[in-house]
PDB file of C-alpha atoms in Angstrom:
ATOM      1  CA  MET A   1      50.533 -15.894  98.115  1.00 64.00           C
ATOM      2  CA  THR A   2      51.265 -16.488  94.433  1.00 69.00           C
ATOM      3  CA  LYS A   3      50.259 -13.715  92.057  1.00 85.00           C
ATOM      4  CA  PHE A   4      49.122 -14.395  88.520  1.00 94.00           C
ATOM      5  CA  LYS A   5      51.735 -13.476  85.925  1.00 93.00           C
ATOM      6  CA  GLY A   6      51.287 -11.987  82.479  1.00 96.00           C
ATOM      7  CA  ILE A   7      47.690 -10.904  82.980  1.00 98.00           C
ATOM      8  CA  LYS A   8      46.483  -7.972  80.866  1.00 98.00           C
ATOM      9  CA  HIS A   9      42.719  -8.570  80.803  1.00 98.00           C
ATOM     10  CA  VAL A  10      40.418  -9.202  83.776  1.00 98.00           C
ATOM     11  CA  PHE A  11      36.934 -10.514  82.969  1.00 98.00           C
ATOM     12  CA  PHE A  12      34.242 -10.166  85.633  1.00 98.00           C
ATOM     13  CA  ASP A  13      30.841 -11.659  86.088  1.00 98.00           C
ATOM     14  CA  LEU A  14      28.382  -8.919  87.137  1.00 98.00           C
ATOM     15  CA  ASP A  15      25.515 -10.244  89.289  1.00 96.00           C
ATOM     16  CA  HIS A  16      26.591 -11.684  92.651  1.00 95.00           C
ATOM     17  CA  THR A  17      30.195 -10.699  91.890  1.00 98.00           C
ATOM     18  CA  LEU A  18      30.350  -6.912  91.659  1.00 98.00           C
ATOM     19  CA  TRP A  19      26.658  -5.989  91.745  1.00 98.00           C
ATOM     20  CA  ASP A  20      24.909  -7.065  94.963  1.00 97.00           C
ATOM     21  CA  PHE A  21      22.020  -8.865  93.319  1.00 94.00           C
ATOM     22  CA  ASP A  22      20.370 -10.193  96.476  1.00 93.00           C
ATOM     23  CA  ARG A  23      20.201  -6.794  98.156  1.00 96.00           C
ATOM     24  CA  ASN A  24      19.029  -4.973  95.033  1.00 97.00           C
ATOM     25  CA  SER A  25      16.491  -7.672  94.228  1.00 96.00           C
ATOM     26  CA  GLU A  26      14.942  -7.436  97.697  1.00 97.00           C
ATOM     27  CA  LEU A  27      14.529  -3.685  97.300  1.00 98.00           C
ATOM     28  CA  ALA A  28      12.952  -4.142  93.870  1.00 97.00           C
ATOM     29  CA  PHE A  29      10.430  -6.630  95.254  1.00 98.00           C
ATOM     30  CA  GLN A  30       9.555  -4.211  98.051  1.00 97.00           C
ATOM     31  CA  ASP A  31       8.780  -1.592  95.401  1.00 97.00           C
ATOM     32  CA  ILE A  32       6.686  -3.767  93.112  1.00 97.00           C
ATOM     33  CA  PHE A  33       4.739  -5.473  95.904  1.00 97.00           C
ATOM     34  CA  LYS A  34       3.758  -2.050  97.208  1.00 97.00           C
ATOM     35  CA  LYS A  35       2.886  -0.816  93.725  1.00 97.00           C
ATOM     36  CA  ASN A  36       0.707  -3.856  92.968  1.00 97.00           C
ATOM     37  CA  ASN A  37      -0.803  -4.287  96.449  1.00 95.00           C
ATOM     38  CA  ILE A  38       0.720  -7.728  97.038  1.00 95.00           C
ATOM     39  CA  SER A  39       0.013  -8.535 100.681  1.00 91.00           C
ATOM     40  CA  VAL A  40       2.828 -10.969 101.403  1.00 93.00           C
ATOM     41  CA  SER A  41       5.982  -9.940 103.226  1.00 95.00           C
ATOM     42  CA  VAL A  42       9.031  -9.723 101.007  1.00 96.00           C
ATOM     43  CA  GLU A  43      11.000 -11.670 103.605  1.00 96.00           C
ATOM     44  CA  ASP A  44       8.616 -14.629 103.414  1.00 96.00           C
ATOM     45  CA  PHE A  45       8.494 -14.419  99.632  1.00 97.00           C
ATOM     46  CA  LEU A  46      12.266 -14.425  99.235  1.00 97.00           C
ATOM     47  CA  LYS A  47      12.643 -17.571 101.337  1.00 96.00           C
ATOM     48  CA  VAL A  48      10.943 -19.533  98.585  1.00 97.00           C
ATOM     49  CA  TYR A  49      11.861 -17.322  95.630  1.00 97.00           C
ATOM     50  CA  VAL A  50      15.662 -17.355  95.999  1.00 94.00           C
ATOM     51  CA  PRO A  51      16.138 -21.139  95.522  1.00 95.00           C
ATOM     52  CA  ILE A  52      13.469 -21.213  92.802  1.00 97.00           C
ATOM     53  CA  ASN A  53      15.173 -18.365  90.966  1.00 94.00           C
ATOM     54  CA  PHE A  54      18.506 -20.197  91.260  1.00 90.00           C
ATOM     55  CA  GLU A  55      16.860 -23.295  89.805  1.00 95.00           C
ATOM     56  CA  TYR A  56      15.348 -21.373  86.892  1.00 95.00           C
ATOM     57  CA  TRP A  57      18.665 -19.699  86.055  1.00 91.00           C
ATOM     58  CA  LYS A  58      20.255 -23.147  85.916  1.00 91.00           C
ATOM     59  CA  TYR A  59      17.507 -24.201  83.506  1.00 94.00           C
ATOM     60  CA  TYR A  60      18.141 -21.041  81.481  1.00 91.00           C
ATOM     61  CA  ARG A  61      21.887 -21.761  81.270  1.00 88.00           C
ATOM     62  CA  GLU A  62      21.031 -25.253  80.059  1.00 90.00           C
ATOM     63  CA  ALA A  63      18.556 -23.858  77.463  1.00 90.00           C
ATOM     64  CA  ARG A  64      15.679 -25.699  79.144  1.00 95.00           C
ATOM     65  CA  VAL A  65      13.620 -22.516  79.516  1.00 95.00           C
ATOM     66  CA  THR A  66      13.439 -19.288  77.538  1.00 93.00           C
ATOM     67  CA  LYS A  67      13.912 -15.798  78.954  1.00 90.00           C
ATOM     68  CA  GLU A  68      10.147 -15.333  79.034  1.00 93.00           C
ATOM     69  CA  GLN A  69       9.590 -18.688  80.753  1.00 96.00           C
ATOM     70  CA  LEU A  70      12.213 -17.816  83.360  1.00 95.00           C
ATOM     71  CA  ARG A  71      10.635 -14.450  84.142  1.00 94.00           C
ATOM     72  CA  TYR A  72       7.141 -15.914  84.483  1.00 96.00           C
ATOM     73  CA  GLY A  73       7.941 -19.330  85.940  1.00 97.00           C
ATOM     74  CA  ARG A  74      10.054 -18.214  88.882  1.00 97.00           C
ATOM     75  CA  LEU A  75       7.254 -15.927  90.104  1.00 98.00           C
ATOM     76  CA  LYS A  76       4.437 -18.383  89.432  1.00 97.00           C
ATOM     77  CA  LYS A  77       6.207 -21.221  91.232  1.00 97.00           C
ATOM     78  CA  SER A  78       7.060 -18.969  94.193  1.00 97.00           C
ATOM     79  CA  PHE A  79       3.498 -17.772  94.708  1.00 97.00           C
ATOM     80  CA  ASP A  80       2.232 -21.348  94.310  1.00 96.00           C
ATOM     81  CA  ALA A  81       4.682 -22.496  96.985  1.00 96.00           C
ATOM     82  CA  LEU A  82       3.243 -19.857  99.314  1.00 96.00           C
ATOM     83  CA  GLN A  83      -0.294 -20.953  98.368  1.00 95.00           C
ATOM     84  CA  ILE A  84      -1.096 -17.453  97.146  1.00 94.00           C
ATOM     85  CA  ASN A  85      -3.471 -17.321  94.213  1.00 92.00           C
ATOM     86  CA  ILE A  86      -2.335 -14.708  91.702  1.00 93.00           C
ATOM     87  CA  ASP A  87      -3.653 -14.664  88.150  1.00 94.00           C
ATOM     88  CA  ASP A  88      -1.427 -14.799  85.098  1.00 95.00           C
ATOM     89  CA  PHE A  89      -2.112 -11.177  84.160  1.00 96.00           C
ATOM     90  CA  LEU A  90      -0.725  -9.949  87.495  1.00 97.00           C
ATOM     91  CA  ILE A  91       2.259 -12.300  87.337  1.00 96.00           C
ATOM     92  CA  ASP A  92       3.081 -10.962  83.883  1.00 96.00           C
ATOM     93  CA  ARG A  93       2.821  -7.401  85.192  1.00 97.00           C
ATOM     94  CA  LEU A  94       5.021  -8.221  88.180  1.00 97.00           C
ATOM     95  CA  SER A  95       7.625  -9.792  85.893  1.00 96.00           C
ATOM     96  CA  VAL A  96       7.781  -6.622  83.805  1.00 96.00           C
ATOM     97  CA  ASP A  97       7.824  -4.349  86.866  1.00 97.00           C
ATOM     98  CA  TYR A  98      10.622  -6.377  88.436  1.00 96.00           C
ATOM     99  CA  ILE A  99      12.874  -5.918  85.401  1.00 93.00           C
ATOM    100  CA  ASP A 100      12.024  -2.207  85.360  1.00 95.00           C
ATOM    101  CA  TYR A 101      12.699  -1.665  89.062  1.00 96.00           C
ATOM    102  CA  LEU A 102      15.707  -3.952  89.534  1.00 95.00           C
ATOM    103  CA  PRO A 103      18.343  -1.664  87.948  1.00 94.00           C
ATOM    104  CA  LYS A 104      17.042   1.302  89.937  1.00 94.00           C
ATOM    105  CA  HIS A 105      18.752  -0.143  93.011  1.00 95.00           C
ATOM    106  CA  ASN A 106      22.483  -0.398  92.523  1.00 94.00           C
ATOM    107  CA  HIS A 107      24.301  -1.478  95.644  1.00 97.00           C
ATOM    108  CA  LEU A 108      27.695  -2.996  94.926  1.00 98.00           C
ATOM    109  CA  PHE A 109      29.546  -5.449  97.154  1.00 97.00           C
ATOM    110  CA  ASP A 110      31.753  -3.724  99.706  1.00 96.00           C
ATOM    111  CA  GLY A 111      35.085  -2.913  98.116  1.00 97.00           C
ATOM    112  CA  ALA A 112      33.949  -3.487  94.522  1.00 98.00           C
ATOM    113  CA  MET A 113      34.299   0.149  93.450  1.00 98.00           C
ATOM    114  CA  GLU A 114      37.738   0.463  95.046  1.00 98.00           C
ATOM    115  CA  LEU A 115      38.840  -2.789  93.404  1.00 98.00           C
ATOM    116  CA  LEU A 116      37.784  -1.588  89.961  1.00 98.00           C
ATOM    117  CA  GLU A 117      39.489   1.771  90.446  1.00 98.00           C
ATOM    118  CA  GLU A 118      42.731   0.035  91.390  1.00 98.00           C
ATOM    119  CA  LEU A 119      42.657  -2.627  88.675  1.00 98.00           C
ATOM    120  CA  ASN A 120      41.638  -0.116  86.001  1.00 98.00           C
ATOM    121  CA  GLU A 121      45.045   1.512  86.328  1.00 97.00           C
ATOM    122  CA  LYS A 122      46.853  -1.711  85.370  1.00 97.00           C
ATOM    123  CA  TYR A 123      44.482  -3.920  83.363  1.00 98.00           C
ATOM    124  CA  HIS A 124      41.800  -3.905  80.701  1.00 98.00           C
ATOM    125  CA  LEU A 125      38.530  -4.805  82.412  1.00 98.00           C
ATOM    126  CA  HIS A 126      35.578  -6.632  80.844  1.00 98.00           C
ATOM    127  CA  ILE A 127      32.210  -8.175  81.730  1.00 98.00           C
ATOM    128  CA  ILE A 128      30.889 -11.633  80.774  1.00 98.00           C
ATOM    129  CA  THR A 129      27.292 -12.119  81.892  1.00 97.00           C
ATOM    130  CA  ASN A 130      24.388 -14.501  81.440  1.00 94.00           C
ATOM    131  CA  GLY A 131      22.056 -11.673  82.440  1.00 89.00           C
ATOM    132  CA  PHE A 132      19.753  -9.985  79.958  1.00 87.00           C
ATOM    133  CA  GLU A 133      21.676  -7.393  77.967  1.00 91.00           C
ATOM    134  CA  GLU A 134      19.327  -4.438  78.349  1.00 91.00           C
ATOM    135  CA  VAL A 135      19.125  -4.902  82.122  1.00 93.00           C
ATOM    136  CA  GLN A 136      22.859  -5.453  82.582  1.00 95.00           C
ATOM    137  CA  THR A 137      23.641  -2.311  80.602  1.00 96.00           C
ATOM    138  CA  LEU A 138      21.387  -0.297  82.915  1.00 96.00           C
ATOM    139  CA  LYS A 139      22.990  -1.847  86.003  1.00 97.00           C
ATOM    140  CA  LEU A 140      26.446  -0.834  84.800  1.00 97.00           C
ATOM    141  CA  GLN A 141      25.310   2.692  84.011  1.00 97.00           C
ATOM    142  CA  ASN A 142      23.230   3.268  87.120  1.00 96.00           C
ATOM    143  CA  SER A 143      25.833   1.862  89.498  1.00 97.00           C
ATOM    144  CA  LYS A 144      28.424   4.147  87.878  1.00 97.00           C
ATOM    145  CA  ILE A 145      30.884   1.399  87.006  1.00 98.00           C
ATOM    146  CA  GLY A 146      30.221   1.086  83.278  1.00 98.00           C
ATOM    147  CA  HIS A 147      33.154   3.297  82.353  1.00 98.00           C
ATOM    148  CA  PHE A 148      35.604   0.797  83.819  1.00 98.00           C
ATOM    149  CA  PHE A 149      34.838  -1.864  81.214  1.00 98.00           C
ATOM    150  CA  LYS A 150      36.209  -2.012  77.682  1.00 98.00           C
ATOM    151  CA  THR A 151      33.665  -4.663  76.619  1.00 98.00           C
ATOM    152  CA  MET A 152      30.535  -6.363  77.901  1.00 98.00           C
ATOM    153  CA  THR A 153      29.686  -9.783  76.505  1.00 98.00           C
ATOM    154  CA  SER A 154      26.168 -10.993  77.274  1.00 96.00           C
ATOM    155  CA  SER A 155      24.791 -14.446  76.604  1.00 94.00           C
ATOM    156  CA  GLU A 156      22.209 -12.865  74.303  1.00 91.00           C
ATOM    157  CA  ALA A 157      24.933 -11.262  72.186  1.00 91.00           C
ATOM    158  CA  ALA A 158      27.053 -14.423  72.122  1.00 94.00           C
ATOM    159  CA  GLY A 159      24.122 -16.723  71.429  1.00 93.00           C
ATOM    160  CA  VAL A 160      25.175 -19.103  74.227  1.00 94.00           C
ATOM    161  CA  LYS A 161      25.416 -18.939  78.000  1.00 94.00           C
ATOM    162  CA  LYS A 162      28.215 -19.598  80.445  1.00 96.00           C
ATOM    163  CA  PRO A 163      29.663 -22.218  80.917  1.00 96.00           C
ATOM    164  CA  ASP A 164      29.591 -22.780  77.122  1.00 96.00           C
ATOM    165  CA  SER A 165      33.105 -22.182  75.796  1.00 97.00           C
ATOM    166  CA  LYS A 166      31.750 -20.113  72.914  1.00 97.00           C
ATOM    167  CA  ILE A 167      30.785 -17.198  75.132  1.00 98.00           C
ATOM    168  CA  PHE A 168      34.302 -17.026  76.558  1.00 98.00           C
ATOM    169  CA  HIS A 169      35.860 -17.125  73.086  1.00 98.00           C
ATOM    170  CA  HIS A 170      33.373 -14.475  71.977  1.00 98.00           C
ATOM    171  CA  ALA A 171      34.447 -12.267  74.895  1.00 98.00           C
ATOM    172  CA  LEU A 172      38.141 -12.811  74.197  1.00 98.00           C
ATOM    173  CA  ASN A 173      37.680 -11.894  70.555  1.00 98.00           C
ATOM    174  CA  ALA A 174      35.733  -8.753  71.453  1.00 98.00           C
ATOM    175  CA  ALA A 175      38.490  -7.756  73.868  1.00 98.00           C
ATOM    176  CA  ALA A 176      41.325  -8.646  71.453  1.00 98.00           C
ATOM    177  CA  ALA A 177      42.706 -10.769  74.283  1.00 98.00           C
ATOM    178  CA  THR A 178      44.352 -14.172  74.475  1.00 98.00           C
ATOM    179  CA  VAL A 179      43.615 -16.941  76.958  1.00 98.00           C
ATOM    180  CA  THR A 180      47.051 -16.791  78.544  1.00 97.00           C
ATOM    181  CA  GLU A 181      46.833 -13.073  79.326  1.00 98.00           C
ATOM    182  CA  SER A 182      43.277 -13.236  80.718  1.00 98.00           C
ATOM    183  CA  ILE A 183      41.634 -14.166  83.998  1.00 98.00           C
ATOM    184  CA  MET A 184      37.974 -14.703  84.945  1.00 98.00           C
ATOM    185  CA  VAL A 185      36.487 -13.556  88.254  1.00 98.00           C
ATOM    186  CA  GLY A 186      33.025 -14.828  89.165  1.00 97.00           C
ATOM    187  CA  ASP A 187      30.872 -16.364  91.869  1.00 96.00           C
ATOM    188  CA  THR A 188      29.141 -19.270  90.131  1.00 93.00           C
ATOM    189  CA  TYR A 189      31.477 -22.250  90.126  1.00 93.00           C
ATOM    190  CA  GLU A 190      29.863 -24.119  87.236  1.00 92.00           C
ATOM    191  CA  ALA A 191      29.259 -21.143  84.946  1.00 95.00           C
ATOM    192  CA  ASP A 192      32.125 -18.769  85.693  1.00 97.00           C
ATOM    193  CA  ILE A 193      34.962 -20.873  87.009  1.00 96.00           C
ATOM    194  CA  VAL A 194      34.641 -24.251  85.288  1.00 96.00           C
ATOM    195  CA  GLY A 195      33.482 -22.560  82.084  1.00 97.00           C
ATOM    196  CA  ALA A 196      36.571 -20.352  81.944  1.00 98.00           C
ATOM    197  CA  GLN A 197      38.943 -23.112  83.011  1.00 97.00           C
ATOM    198  CA  ASN A 198      37.644 -25.323  80.221  1.00 98.00           C
ATOM    199  CA  ILE A 199      39.199 -22.986  77.642  1.00 98.00           C
ATOM    200  CA  GLY A 200      42.403 -22.568  79.654  1.00 97.00           C
ATOM    201  CA  MET A 201      41.682 -19.278  81.405  1.00 98.00           C
ATOM    202  CA  GLN A 202      42.917 -18.747  84.921  1.00 97.00           C
ATOM    203  CA  THR A 203      40.226 -17.989  87.474  1.00 97.00           C
ATOM    204  CA  ILE A 204      39.418 -16.489  90.858  1.00 97.00           C
ATOM    205  CA  CYS A 205      36.191 -17.604  92.512  1.00 97.00           C
ATOM    206  CA  PHE A 206      34.353 -15.025  94.621  1.00 97.00           C
ATOM    207  CA  ASN A 207      33.058 -17.584  97.090  1.00 93.00           C
ATOM    208  CA  TYR A 208      30.939 -15.355  99.299  1.00 88.00           C
ATOM    209  CA  HIS A 209      28.327 -18.120  99.600  1.00 83.00           C
ATOM    210  CA  LYS A 210      30.901 -20.452 101.163  1.00 85.00           C
ATOM    211  CA  ALA A 211      30.518 -23.335  98.713  1.00 83.00           C
ATOM    212  CA  ASP A 212      32.802 -26.352  99.063  1.00 85.00           C
ATOM    213  CA  LEU A 213      35.533 -25.959  96.443  1.00 85.00           C
ATOM    214  CA  HIS A 214      38.510 -28.042  95.409  1.00 81.00           C
ATOM    215  CA  VAL A 215      41.439 -27.467  97.725  1.00 78.00           C
ATOM    216  CA  ASP A 216      43.540 -26.041  94.876  1.00 86.00           C
ATOM    217  CA  GLU A 217      40.893 -23.544  93.758  1.00 92.00           C
ATOM    218  CA  ILE A 218      41.879 -19.875  93.973  1.00 94.00           C
ATOM    219  CA  ALA A 219      39.035 -18.237  95.888  1.00 95.00           C
ATOM    220  CA  VAL A 220      38.282 -15.139  97.958  1.00 96.00           C
ATOM    221  CA  ASP A 221      35.547 -14.446 100.495  1.00 95.00           C
ATOM    222  CA  ASP A 222      35.319 -10.736  99.750  1.00 95.00           C
ATOM    223  CA  ILE A 223      35.649  -9.178  96.326  1.00 97.00           C
ATOM    224  CA  LYS A 224      38.316  -6.626  97.230  1.00 96.00           C
ATOM    225  CA  SER A 225      40.723  -9.472  98.015  1.00 96.00           C
ATOM    226  CA  VAL A 226      40.979 -10.214  94.285  1.00 97.00           C
ATOM    227  CA  ARG A 227      43.636  -7.503  94.136  1.00 96.00           C
ATOM    228  CA  LEU A 228      45.941  -9.657  96.285  1.00 95.00           C
ATOM    229  CA  PHE A 229      46.361 -12.067  93.340  1.00 96.00           C
ATOM    230  CA  LEU A 230      46.875  -9.471  90.596  1.00 95.00           C
TER     231      LEU A 230
END
């Protein structure tokens, strides 16, 4: 196994890479459905919500929807798909509650904490995220991993979203890092991997969702295996 040479800075995506978004999101929905007396099972809801949420985040990356439209639209479309009639006032309240409750659950992927502890001894660690800055900051704090990272670059701070090259250059500048001494670790092939490769960064794809990747792509199935390449 070939190890990357000359690396000083490791940039991580947060959601679905270190922070177990799917697990934490399910727990948040359990909380807010109970709070708001929503009588649909979270399991049934998530079957339609997960692909709709994925779709809306793609639209958000492409600047086809705003943050507010994403937060409202993914819920509205999910309830419509389930043929559950919920008025706009309640959807707006659920969208706010979801953002409030989401960072209260902070499960990390197995091995993520150990990986960060090990890499922190040898590298400068950073975050590049398309997530909303105020929520991502809370996730880092509440999951007790914020202290590992020298910088966090959000799409809101950079003014563009991954895979736009500007967010990667923004992150490099904030970290006082060069392309050749940096590597990007993330789960979303289009946003994290292709985006970073387009500016010349080396990459490791956390391919826990088993997507079909190019045969030459450096990928791992569990996040702790990233250490094998560094």
